[in-house]
XYZ file of C-alpha atoms in Angstrom:
570
model
C -31.920 -2.274 -17.954
C -28.739 -0.663 -19.244
C -25.364 -2.282 -18.726
C -24.200 1.024 -17.284
C -26.712 0.381 -14.450
C -26.061 -3.367 -14.101
C -23.152 -4.743 -12.130
C -21.605 -6.935 -14.817
C -18.333 -8.649 -13.937
C -17.177 -11.187 -16.526
C -13.940 -13.178 -16.681
C -11.986 -14.562 -19.631
C -10.866 -17.597 -17.616
C -12.571 -19.482 -14.786
C -10.777 -20.010 -11.453
C -8.780 -23.226 -11.342
C -11.011 -24.879 -8.704
C -14.032 -24.850 -11.045
C -14.584 -28.399 -12.336
C -17.941 -28.648 -14.066
C -18.613 -26.534 -17.120
C -21.633 -24.927 -15.444
C -19.465 -23.902 -12.480
C -16.879 -22.356 -14.806
C -19.470 -20.469 -16.824
C -21.358 -19.186 -13.784
C -18.119 -17.757 -12.394
C -16.982 -16.356 -15.751
C -20.382 -14.762 -16.410
C -20.370 -13.189 -12.950
C -23.557 -14.972 -11.839
C -22.004 -16.107 -8.548
C -18.971 -15.293 -6.409
C -17.382 -17.793 -4.055
C -17.375 -16.885 -0.365
C -16.100 -20.166 1.061
C -16.239 -23.907 0.439
C -19.720 -24.619 -0.951
C -20.870 -21.053 -0.203
C -21.735 -18.604 -2.986
C -23.065 -15.076 -3.272
C -25.645 -14.699 -6.024
C -24.674 -11.563 -7.926
C -27.337 -9.340 -9.569
C -27.323 -11.143 -12.931
C -27.359 -14.578 -11.314
C -30.092 -13.555 -8.909
C -32.300 -12.547 -11.843
C -31.992 -16.109 -13.169
C -32.627 -17.624 -9.739
C -35.737 -15.479 -9.283
C -37.000 -16.572 -12.710
C -36.805 -20.195 -11.592
C -38.504 -19.357 -8.283
C -41.325 -17.545 -10.094
C -42.117 -20.511 -12.333
C -42.023 -22.904 -9.381
C -44.259 -20.615 -7.312
C -46.783 -20.118 -10.113
C -47.115 -23.843 -10.776
C -47.362 -24.724 -7.073
C -50.052 -22.099 -6.541
C -51.900 -23.357 -9.616
C -51.840 -26.856 -8.092
C -53.549 -25.586 -4.932
C -50.528 -25.571 -2.637
C -50.231 -22.770 -0.076
C -46.969 -20.941 0.549
C -45.556 -20.390 4.026
C -42.081 -19.790 5.409
C -40.627 -21.875 8.232
C -37.580 -21.035 10.388
C -34.225 -22.105 8.981
C -32.954 -22.859 12.502
C -34.749 -25.779 14.149
C -34.748 -27.071 17.753
C -33.183 -30.474 18.356
C -36.267 -31.703 20.232
C -38.269 -32.108 17.025
C -35.541 -34.181 15.377
C -35.175 -36.282 18.512
C -38.879 -37.183 18.304
C -38.330 -38.848 14.933
C -34.910 -40.251 15.868
C -33.188 -38.377 13.074
C -31.072 -36.176 15.358
C -28.794 -39.157 15.955
C -28.945 -40.775 12.512
C -29.138 -37.957 9.952
C -25.373 -37.808 9.950
C -22.624 -35.197 9.700
C -24.447 -33.396 6.887
C -26.535 -31.745 9.613
C -24.967 -28.527 10.926
C -25.647 -28.631 14.666
C -25.389 -25.433 16.707
C -26.023 -24.266 20.273
C -27.596 -21.039 21.454
C -26.343 -18.984 24.421
C -28.283 -21.260 26.796
C -26.474 -24.347 25.440
C -29.668 -25.639 23.827
C -29.207 -27.730 20.680
C -30.416 -26.527 17.285
C -29.638 -27.307 13.669
C -29.608 -25.270 10.490
C -32.379 -27.064 8.664
C -31.319 -29.477 5.912
C -35.013 -30.286 5.401
C -38.308 -29.530 7.193
C -40.349 -32.710 7.732
C -40.239 -32.349 11.528
C -41.133 -28.653 11.547
C -44.103 -28.988 9.199
C -45.390 -32.059 11.078
C -45.244 -30.053 14.295
C -47.367 -27.377 12.609
C -49.840 -29.959 11.321
C -50.354 -31.676 14.688
C -51.026 -28.299 16.278
C -53.268 -26.842 13.586
C -55.037 -29.697 11.783
C -57.585 -31.374 14.031
C -60.352 -32.672 11.769
C -60.736 -34.554 8.505
C -62.611 -31.460 7.305
C -59.284 -29.578 7.182
C -57.680 -32.215 4.962
C -56.092 -32.505 2.489
C -53.724 -29.564 2.626
C -50.426 -28.904 0.871
C -47.934 -26.363 2.277
C -44.756 -25.243 0.529
C -41.877 -22.843 0.975
C -38.929 -21.573 -1.053
C -36.085 -21.273 1.383
C -32.357 -21.583 2.002
C -31.168 -24.957 3.287
C -27.787 -26.051 4.602
C -26.184 -29.488 4.333
C -22.575 -29.863 5.375
C -21.326 -31.764 2.327
C -18.100 -33.626 2.999
C -16.717 -32.376 -0.314
C -18.656 -29.454 -1.776
C -17.993 -29.281 -5.501
C -19.449 -28.396 -8.872
C -20.496 -24.899 -7.780
C -24.221 -24.591 -7.054
C -24.768 -28.211 -8.099
C -23.388 -29.518 -4.819
C -23.106 -26.515 -2.540
C -23.481 -26.578 1.229
C -26.002 -23.727 1.206
C -28.695 -23.857 -1.452
C -32.210 -22.689 -2.290
C -34.924 -25.329 -2.248
C -38.654 -25.509 -2.713
C -40.012 -28.063 -0.270
C -43.681 -28.934 0.009
C -45.530 -31.215 2.424
C -49.065 -32.526 2.123
C -51.329 -34.039 4.796
C -54.195 -36.431 4.141
C -56.950 -38.451 5.763
C -56.164 -41.571 3.713
C -53.770 -43.015 1.166
C -56.166 -42.435 -1.738
C -56.042 -38.710 -1.032
C -52.241 -38.824 -0.789
C -52.030 -40.631 -4.120
C -54.242 -37.998 -5.757
C -52.005 -35.153 -4.541
C -48.881 -37.123 -5.477
C -50.220 -37.414 -9.027
C -50.938 -33.671 -9.103
C -47.388 -32.920 -7.921
C -45.965 -35.245 -10.570
C -47.820 -33.239 -13.234
C -46.870 -29.942 -11.573
C -43.178 -30.808 -11.630
C -43.437 -31.811 -15.265
C -45.031 -28.427 -15.977
C -42.259 -26.592 -14.128
C -39.407 -28.213 -16.038
C -41.254 -27.915 -19.348
C -41.809 -24.185 -18.786
C -38.128 -23.762 -17.939
C -37.262 -25.290 -21.310
C -35.360 -28.261 -19.910
C -35.027 -31.778 -21.297
C -35.892 -33.997 -18.351
C -37.054 -37.425 -17.276
C -39.144 -38.477 -14.302
C -37.784 -41.751 -12.936
C -38.839 -44.196 -10.244
C -36.386 -43.830 -7.366
C -35.336 -45.010 -3.944
C -36.698 -43.021 -0.986
C -33.294 -42.790 0.715
C -32.863 -40.958 4.022
C -36.222 -39.171 3.745
C -38.102 -42.473 3.951
C -41.606 -43.472 2.902
C -42.867 -45.592 0.014
C -43.495 -44.257 -3.502
C -40.835 -41.973 -4.946
C -39.957 -40.290 -8.246
C -36.920 -38.217 -9.135
C -36.902 -35.575 -11.848
C -33.625 -35.407 -13.741
C -32.287 -32.891 -16.219
C -30.524 -34.990 -18.852
C -26.867 -34.003 -19.114
C -23.534 -35.790 -19.520
C -22.284 -34.165 -16.309
C -25.035 -35.791 -14.227
C -23.988 -37.787 -11.166
C -26.938 -40.171 -11.485
C -27.148 -42.981 -13.998
C -30.656 -43.493 -15.360
C -32.221 -46.434 -17.139
C -35.019 -45.797 -19.613
C -36.847 -47.531 -22.412
C -36.987 -45.474 -25.641
C -40.035 -47.480 -26.726
C -42.140 -46.737 -23.634
C -42.530 -44.386 -20.679
C -40.442 -46.567 -18.376
C -37.590 -44.778 -16.583
C -35.849 -45.376 -13.257
C -32.695 -44.514 -11.409
C -30.224 -47.381 -11.912
C -30.232 -48.004 -8.164
C -33.933 -48.935 -8.459
C -34.322 -50.230 -12.035
C -35.268 -53.903 -11.970
C -33.019 -56.420 -13.711
C -35.352 -59.170 -14.866
C -34.451 -62.853 -14.579
C -33.203 -64.448 -17.825
C -36.056 -65.644 -20.019
C -34.407 -69.022 -20.636
C -34.072 -71.549 -17.782
C -30.733 -72.802 -16.503
C -29.047 -75.302 -18.804
C -27.922 -78.749 -17.714
C -24.372 -79.366 -16.500
C -22.141 -80.386 -19.395
C -18.656 -80.005 -17.884
C -16.851 -81.549 -14.946
C -15.785 -79.147 -12.231
C -12.032 -78.653 -12.285
C -9.286 -76.452 -10.857
C -7.715 -73.919 -13.202
C -4.392 -72.265 -12.436
C -4.784 -68.465 -12.254
C -1.513 -67.305 -10.658
C -2.034 -63.557 -11.047
C -5.610 -63.266 -12.253
C -7.897 -61.863 -9.546
C -10.362 -59.992 -11.786
C -13.068 -61.748 -13.797
C -11.990 -60.121 -17.053
C -8.424 -61.357 -16.557
C -9.578 -64.891 -15.697
C -11.838 -64.961 -18.743
C -9.028 -63.744 -20.985
C -6.629 -66.376 -19.628
C -9.153 -69.153 -20.237
C -10.292 -67.814 -23.607
C -13.951 -67.454 -22.672
C -16.393 -64.562 -22.445
C -16.610 -62.733 -19.139
C -20.291 -63.670 -19.015
C -19.161 -67.232 -18.137
C -17.589 -65.998 -14.879
C -19.121 -65.384 -11.445
C -17.667 -63.003 -8.863
C -18.322 -63.158 -5.131
C -18.757 -59.997 -3.068
C -18.094 -60.581 0.632
C -20.481 -58.714 2.952
C -21.078 -58.456 6.695
C -24.471 -57.859 8.316
C -24.914 -55.833 11.497
C -25.337 -59.032 13.508
C -22.056 -60.493 12.229
C -23.372 -62.775 9.470
C -20.832 -63.355 6.667
C -22.536 -63.243 3.251
C -21.351 -64.015 -0.267
C -23.282 -62.120 -2.947
C -22.805 -63.719 -6.373
C -22.851 -61.676 -9.574
C -22.004 -62.418 -13.171
C -18.481 -61.188 -13.894
C -19.581 -58.255 -16.053
C -22.290 -57.068 -13.651
C -22.028 -54.660 -10.696
C -23.529 -54.980 -7.230
C -26.485 -52.690 -6.494
C -26.086 -51.756 -2.840
C -29.556 -50.249 -2.553
C -31.184 -53.474 -3.711
C -29.029 -55.565 -1.379
C -29.882 -53.343 1.592
C -33.575 -54.139 1.073
C -33.084 -57.886 1.544
C -33.985 -59.381 4.917
C -31.171 -58.986 7.414
C -29.012 -56.860 5.117
C -30.412 -53.422 5.935
C -27.122 -51.966 7.178
C -24.625 -54.316 5.575
C -21.018 -53.384 4.877
C -18.278 -54.942 2.796
C -16.144 -57.485 4.631
C -12.525 -56.672 5.392
C -9.641 -58.724 4.010
C -9.148 -60.180 7.493
C -12.798 -61.237 7.741
C -12.630 -62.848 4.306
C -9.566 -64.864 5.338
C -11.214 -65.851 8.612
C -14.345 -67.247 6.915
C -12.884 -68.630 3.669
C -9.220 -69.222 4.519
C -8.360 -67.450 1.293
C -7.271 -63.964 0.207
C -9.638 -61.753 -1.823
C -9.471 -62.280 -5.567
C -9.856 -66.048 -5.445
C -12.998 -66.476 -3.313
C -16.130 -68.308 -4.397
C -19.224 -70.179 -3.156
C -18.038 -73.790 -3.534
C -17.289 -75.651 -0.298
C -18.021 -72.780 2.062
C -19.036 -73.445 5.662
C -22.692 -73.801 6.602
C -22.627 -70.468 8.455
C -21.761 -68.577 5.254
C -24.931 -67.301 3.602
C -24.906 -67.329 -0.207
C -27.193 -65.030 -2.162
C -27.204 -65.048 -5.944
C -28.360 -62.558 -8.499
C -31.118 -63.826 -10.776
C -28.685 -64.015 -13.699
C -26.216 -66.149 -11.733
C -28.986 -68.490 -10.579
C -29.687 -69.278 -14.244
C -26.028 -70.024 -15.137
C -24.449 -73.402 -15.701
C -20.840 -74.524 -16.210
C -19.596 -71.226 -14.813
C -16.188 -70.129 -13.514
C -15.653 -68.797 -9.993
C -13.019 -68.474 -7.277
C -11.778 -71.744 -5.753
C -11.200 -70.409 -2.213
C -7.596 -71.366 -2.815
C -4.839 -68.848 -3.580
C -3.990 -68.597 -7.296
C -6.811 -70.943 -8.365
C -10.308 -70.704 -9.835
C -12.859 -73.403 -10.587
C -14.372 -74.053 -14.014
C -17.431 -76.109 -14.949
C -19.263 -75.231 -11.720
C -22.979 -76.054 -11.439
C -25.581 -75.458 -8.753
C -27.164 -78.579 -7.280
C -24.183 -80.732 -8.209
C -21.085 -78.872 -7.018
C -22.673 -76.589 -4.449
C -26.136 -76.118 -2.910
C -28.726 -73.889 -4.514
C -28.310 -70.305 -3.236
C -30.060 -69.488 0.037
C -31.544 -66.417 -1.625
C -32.052 -65.564 -5.302
C -32.833 -61.889 -5.878
C -32.249 -58.920 -8.159
C -29.042 -57.479 -6.673
C -27.308 -55.971 -9.705
C -27.342 -52.772 -11.718
C -29.117 -53.007 -15.044
C -27.019 -52.589 -18.177
C -27.857 -51.263 -21.621
C -29.679 -53.931 -23.604
C -31.439 -55.500 -20.613
C -35.167 -56.060 -21.232
C -37.335 -53.239 -19.933
C -39.340 -54.254 -16.843
C -42.535 -53.135 -18.570
C -41.923 -55.635 -21.374
C -41.941 -52.987 -24.112
C -38.361 -52.969 -25.351
C -34.773 -52.821 -24.153
C -33.193 -50.458 -21.667
C -30.768 -47.682 -22.502
C -28.684 -45.665 -20.037
C -28.088 -41.937 -19.743
C -26.853 -39.522 -17.081
C -29.056 -37.083 -15.219
C -28.862 -34.252 -12.698
C -31.497 -34.631 -10.000
C -33.447 -31.378 -9.680
C -36.663 -32.628 -8.088
C -37.888 -35.484 -5.903
C -41.369 -36.411 -4.724
C -42.110 -38.925 -1.956
C -45.071 -40.690 -0.448
C -43.957 -40.421 3.155
C -47.113 -42.203 4.362
C -47.046 -42.177 8.202
C -43.263 -42.223 8.848
C -43.237 -38.783 10.517
C -46.853 -38.411 11.589
C -46.650 -41.615 13.656
C -43.347 -40.667 15.254
C -44.654 -37.205 16.164
C -48.209 -38.236 17.066
C -49.765 -36.155 14.292
C -53.419 -37.148 14.551
C -56.810 -35.961 13.301
C -60.406 -36.901 14.075
C -61.954 -38.866 11.215
C -65.581 -39.052 10.068
C -66.250 -41.739 12.666
C -65.073 -39.365 15.384
C -61.960 -41.467 15.997
C -58.363 -40.338 16.085
C -56.252 -41.390 13.117
C -52.673 -40.831 11.952
C -52.306 -38.513 8.964
C -50.832 -39.650 5.677
C -48.046 -37.400 4.355
C -46.361 -36.499 1.077
C -43.133 -34.574 0.492
C -42.121 -32.736 -2.698
C -38.753 -31.017 -3.227
C -37.190 -28.975 -6.030
C -33.574 -27.801 -6.012
C -34.180 -24.246 -7.179
C -30.538 -23.119 -7.209
C -29.386 -26.458 -8.628
C -31.720 -25.967 -11.608
C -29.643 -22.966 -12.673
C -26.474 -25.076 -12.913
C -28.325 -28.000 -14.507
C -29.827 -25.709 -17.171
C -26.335 -24.528 -18.138
C -25.040 -28.109 -18.341
C -27.730 -28.705 -20.949
C -27.478 -25.400 -22.822
C -24.052 -24.001 -23.707
C -21.461 -23.752 -26.455
C -17.826 -22.691 -26.757
C -18.825 -19.033 -26.338
C -20.791 -19.413 -23.119
C -24.283 -19.963 -21.740
C -27.388 -20.331 -23.903
C -30.361 -19.581 -21.652
C -33.781 -20.920 -22.510
C -36.622 -18.412 -22.708
C -38.098 -19.420 -19.356
C -34.926 -18.830 -17.346
C -32.942 -16.078 -19.125
C -32.076 -12.968 -17.071
C -33.077 -10.821 -20.073
C -34.919 -11.791 -23.225
C -32.982 -9.627 -25.661
C -29.779 -7.598 -25.741
C -29.331 -4.437 -27.766
C -25.705 -3.726 -28.658
C -25.068 -0.191 -29.833
C -21.796 -0.195 -31.789
C -20.357 3.283 -31.322
C -23.157 4.239 -28.943
C -21.030 7.052 -27.430
C -19.746 8.292 -30.800
C -22.769 8.173 -33.102
C -25.957 10.126 -32.412
C -27.788 7.969 -34.963
C -26.815 4.750 -33.175
C -27.689 6.192 -29.774
C -31.089 7.471 -30.963
C -32.030 4.166 -32.649
C -30.866 2.059 -29.695
C -32.637 4.251 -27.137
C -35.877 4.220 -29.160
C -35.933 0.435 -29.568
C -35.047 0.018 -25.894
C -37.930 2.261 -24.805
C -40.464 0.609 -27.123
C -39.544 -2.922 -26.032
C -39.634 -1.959 -22.360
C -43.072 -0.412 -22.842
C -44.213 -3.678 -24.445
C -43.073 -5.632 -21.371
C -40.020 -7.232 -22.996
C -37.045 -7.719 -20.668
C -34.276 -5.967 -22.545
C -30.642 -5.194 -21.755
C -29.129 -2.253 -23.602
C -25.343 -2.457 -23.787
C -24.478 1.226 -23.611
C -20.866 0.714 -22.492
C -18.046 2.552 -24.191
C -16.393 -0.726 -25.174
C -15.085 -2.292 -28.358
C -17.739 -4.283 -30.307
C -15.834 -7.541 -29.745
C -15.956 -7.101 -25.971
C -19.692 -6.363 -26.006
C -20.494 -9.296 -28.304
C -18.361 -11.679 -26.205
C -20.061 -10.603 -22.965
C -23.581 -10.929 -24.375
C -22.754 -14.406 -25.683
C -21.085 -15.441 -22.419
C -24.049 -14.405 -20.267
C -26.353 -16.189 -22.707
C -29.131 -13.720 -23.576
C -31.350 -15.557 -26.116
C -31.664 -12.742 -28.711
C -29.419 -9.886 -29.816
C -29.976 -6.781 -31.915
C -26.860 -4.992 -33.164
C -27.222 -1.340 -34.173
C -24.349 0.294 -36.058
C -23.835 3.149 -38.489
C -23.242 0.924 -41.506
C -26.539 -0.976 -41.192
C -28.428 2.172 -40.179
C -27.343 3.819 -43.449
C -29.350 1.060 -45.173
C -32.279 1.523 -42.783
C -31.503 -1.826 -41.154
C -30.277 -3.448 -37.934
C -28.812 -6.914 -37.395
C -30.530 -9.700 -35.451
C -29.112 -13.025 -34.274
C -30.454 -15.733 -31.968
C -27.990 -16.964 -29.330
C -28.849 -20.612 -29.994
C -26.934 -20.852 -33.242
C -29.190 -18.737 -35.426
C -28.056 -17.073 -38.651
C -27.640 -13.317 -38.648
C -30.443 -11.518 -40.452
C -31.142 -7.896 -41.216
C -34.340 -6.247 -40.008
C -35.769 -2.934 -41.270
C -36.002 -0.020 -38.848
C -39.602 0.511 -39.879
C -41.806 -1.432 -37.445
C -38.689 -2.841 -35.742
C -40.093 -3.152 -32.219
C -43.110 -5.128 -33.406
C -40.921 -7.431 -35.491
C -38.570 -8.036 -32.558
C -41.509 -8.911 -30.302
C -42.579 -11.545 -32.837
C -39.086 -13.020 -32.933
C -38.656 -13.270 -29.168
C -42.118 -14.708 -28.580
């Protein structure tokens, strides 16, 4: 394509509301235009990139044996009411009414719709397994849309759903999808990690997230550089200390902490390491139980892990008033010593192995030092892994120590099992001629989010650096003086025609612009390769070539130029 035929609208500066670098660059490069909060129009150049991502996803899904369909974006409330999600999915769901006052939603996901199809169409074990997928626009009413296409309200997603006669079949397809997703992100040229993850609102059992590694990622990942272990921090297991709890060697005593409410401040006042302190997080269960969750002072509570403990499924943090009512003490000085019998104490594994520790005294402006379980307070009612892992923790697979990095979630696969098929009575007749509930899997890829994530991983001070698998064009030809020099025009047109004939996606910049403007635009929009044709080099029988990803400029002879360029771009 020629730039004279392409709508190219670049900006020197990004709008002030753009926060993430990918958002700024997508707006500056003219890939997207904002319509409203979390709503974007994909402009011609951006749509080329989006379609590239879609094509790779589609090819790999087809190769894996999945079958493409397209379900309605607008869904009737009745299906969501069958699974109970109409009431619990939350305000992210955009609910609408038709002219007859019937309830519908703009689909945030399609588990109910596909399960309705399966229960109508799949009757026998002979029709299983089957894996359906679609690439479609979704809508989730984010409370604070931000980061451009990374957290937009309307987005493009590939969602797939598989149905099975038994769990073994589900596991086999799950493994195929795991490999398929790895193939997709490898083909797109992205650095990524597959991590064990929580199933969240979708539900089910087994779950893996696929993250593009980037500093701008919202998710914190734990991985072991010496093994294949990787998990989202919300799921990564913090192992119990290898050494048992030491014996008590200090007497418990009050210590005056008049202004110190944080563990680091208490530790500093007492001249000890923060790892000697214990903090208490006050929680409330849905049935009104007051709970103290104990963590080492330098550790953070993992809410996902806590929510999986018995009776704590929908816990919340206690209010200041509730803390005073149960402990007769303001927050900042609370602890587990001397609490009433109706206060449940749960301790992280690390805390359960501590001795002579420091904690709140349940008395304003005081803490306790030299505290020991069994002597000064009962053993915790529950000992469990309730904290986030930290760098240096032993890897759960026993093969090294954990490190942390940030990631952008671009894919998620779930073993839904029978969560939806049971709720919606999705049955089949098995080999014994008996009705049985189908097993289900669910596999999502954020197609539009991949575009932003790819930029977060591939850019420099001049703009985007597209990888080969995602670039809108493979090579740009810049004709310096294209409208003034017949020699430049002839050479540029010839190379353009030869590369097009060879199937190379090429953009010829035939604008009547200054060279600096053309170079800046080609670098901003991130085309991986560039050929510059000008009178000076042509007089030597040469053109100039440079790779966008930091390559050195080199001269190429006109003789056999198209063939040489094809070698370079391949």
